[in-house]
Every structure is written in C-alpha cells, then in structure tokens.
Amino acid sequence: MVKGLRSRNSCRLVITIFHAAGYSHLAVMFDFLGPKNYSYRVVNAAGKRVDTVVKCKGFSLRYSAASHINFARMRRQVRNFVKGKDDPVAVYLQAIRRTKDHRIVSEVQRKIHRVVYKKRKLARESFRTLPFGY
C-alpha cells in the first residue's frame, strides 16, 4: 500500500483489477455516479499521481465537455448527493443530425450530467447503501 494513503471500500474493486492485471499503480480515489459513469485517480508506488480517468456514458469527453465533467466535479457531485443536494451540470455539444428530407445539419445539443442512483437506499450518515425495504 502507498504510504499515507488508505484503501476505501469504493475503490477495492479497481485496486483488485489493477493488481490482477500486473500493474504497479493503484487507484486510490474512485467516484461512481451511476451505470457506466465513474472516475478514478491512479498513483504509482511512490504515491505520485500518474493519471486521472473519467468515463461517462453518453458524453464524448472532448475539450469542451471535459472542462465541465472531470474528476473534481464528479467528486463534488457525489459529496453533494450524499448531503441530499442535486448538482446537475449542463453540457452543450455540437451534434450532426439528419433531417426528414435527408439534409445534414449541425445543431447544439444540451445534455445534463448528474448522479443516477435508483437501485438502493442511501444511508447518508455512513456512505453505505441498503436494499429497499430495509
């Protein structure tokens, strides 16, 4: 384990995958906002940050979208969700569409990025989840 860093329950899966694949790096911070919507930070054995990975279904993370959807923003969205606040981010993207008469047009598309969590109940004081009916 990296000196000064502690393992968190939310990133055990990622750490296990990294060790099984033979990497010498660890994912020390992992944020999950919904299905196929996560980010994690990777450090090497010395504790120096190597990379930050952001995956977000439905968004092409090019420069304009990546400036709004990044590791820090996703981390803040998770923290606000646990506190009971909704923290959506509006992202405007250029989209190429076809019209009914087969013309190609470029239009601005607005997408909302937010935490999606509908499967379980959240115990806000302990960051744990419980099945519905518990």
PDB file of N, CA and C in Angstrom, residues 25-28 40-53:
ATOM      1  N   HIS A  25       0.591   0.310 -10.322  1.00  0.00           N
ATOM      2  CA  HIS A  25      -0.099   1.519  -9.893  1.00  0.00           C
ATOM      3  C   HIS A  25      -1.372   1.150  -9.131  1.00  0.00           C
ATOM      4  N   LEU A  26      -1.843   2.071  -8.308  1.00  0.00           N
ATOM      5  CA  LEU A  26      -3.068   1.872  -7.548  1.00  0.00           C
ATOM      6  C   LEU A  26      -4.071   2.966  -7.871  1.00  0.00           C
ATOM      7  N   ALA A  27      -5.334   2.616  -7.893  1.00  0.00           N
ATOM      8  CA  ALA A  27      -6.395   3.616  -7.979  1.00  0.00           C
ATOM      9  C   ALA A  27      -6.785   3.941  -6.540  1.00  0.00           C
ATOM     10  N   VAL A  28      -6.551   5.162  -6.108  1.00  0.00           N
ATOM     11  CA  VAL A  28      -6.768   5.493  -4.700  1.00  0.00           C
ATOM     12  C   VAL A  28      -8.063   6.235  -4.437  1.00  0.00           C
ATOM     13  N   TYR A  40     -11.669   7.799 -11.584  1.00  0.00           N
ATOM     14  CA  TYR A  40     -10.716   7.380 -10.563  1.00  0.00           C
ATOM     15  C   TYR A  40      -9.362   8.006 -10.816  1.00  0.00           C
ATOM     16  N   ARG A  41      -8.584   8.124  -9.737  1.00  0.00           N
ATOM     17  CA  ARG A  41      -7.242   8.696  -9.799  1.00  0.00           C
ATOM     18  C   ARG A  41      -6.241   7.581  -9.531  1.00  0.00           C
ATOM     19  N   VAL A  42      -5.193   7.525 -10.328  1.00  0.00           N
ATOM     20  CA  VAL A  42      -4.188   6.470 -10.251  1.00  0.00           C
ATOM     21  C   VAL A  42      -2.873   7.070  -9.763  1.00  0.00           C
ATOM     22  N   VAL A  43      -2.234   6.385  -8.797  1.00  0.00           N
ATOM     23  CA  VAL A  43      -0.918   6.803  -8.307  1.00  0.00           C
ATOM     24  C   VAL A  43       0.052   5.639  -8.450  1.00  0.00           C
ATOM     25  N   ASN A  44       1.349   5.951  -8.474  1.00  0.00           N
ATOM     26  CA  ASN A  44       2.354   4.892  -8.535  1.00  0.00           C
ATOM     27  C   ASN A  44       2.740   4.468  -7.124  1.00  0.00           C
ATOM     28  N   ALA A  45       3.699   3.566  -6.991  1.00  0.00           N
ATOM     29  CA  ALA A  45       4.080   3.025  -5.690  1.00  0.00           C
ATOM     30  C   ALA A  45       4.654   4.089  -4.762  1.00  0.00           C
ATOM     31  N   ALA A  46       5.202   5.164  -5.316  1.00  0.00           N
ATOM     32  CA  ALA A  46       5.762   6.240  -4.502  1.00  0.00           C
ATOM     33  C   ALA A  46       4.689   7.226  -4.038  1.00  0.00           C
ATOM     34  N   GLY A  47       3.470   7.073  -4.502  1.00  0.00           N
ATOM     35  CA  GLY A  47       2.389   7.964  -4.107  1.00  0.00           C
ATOM     36  C   GLY A  47       2.225   9.165  -5.008  1.00  0.00           C
ATOM     37  N   LYS A  48       2.949   9.186  -6.124  1.00  0.00           N
ATOM     38  CA  LYS A  48       2.865  10.303  -7.063  1.00  0.00           C
ATOM     39  C   LYS A  48       1.744  10.050  -8.068  1.00  0.00           C
ATOM     40  N   ARG A  49       0.932  11.080  -8.323  1.00  0.00           N
ATOM     41  CA  ARG A  49      -0.203  10.918  -9.238  1.00  0.00           C
ATOM     42  C   ARG A  49       0.285  10.643 -10.648  1.00  0.00           C
ATOM     43  N   VAL A  50      -0.261   9.591 -11.257  1.00  0.00           N
ATOM     44  CA  VAL A  50       0.112   9.192 -12.606  1.00  0.00           C
ATOM     45  C   VAL A  50      -0.944   9.624 -13.610  1.00  0.00           C
ATOM     46  N   ASP A  51      -2.213   9.358 -13.295  1.00  0.00           N
ATOM     47  CA  ASP A  51      -3.265   9.608 -14.273  1.00  0.00           C
ATOM     48  C   ASP A  51      -4.605   9.755 -13.567  1.00  0.00           C
ATOM     49  N   THR A  52      -5.525  10.419 -14.237  1.00  0.00           N
ATOM     50  CA  THR A  52      -6.909  10.513 -13.803  1.00  0.00           C
ATOM     51  C   THR A  52      -7.772  10.037 -14.961  1.00  0.00           C
ATOM     52  N   VAL A  53      -8.666   9.096 -14.684  1.00  0.00           N
ATOM     53  CA  VAL A  53      -9.507   8.510 -15.720  1.00  0.00           C
ATOM     54  C   VAL A  53     -10.958   8.884 -15.438  1.00  0.00           C
TER      55      VAL A  53
END
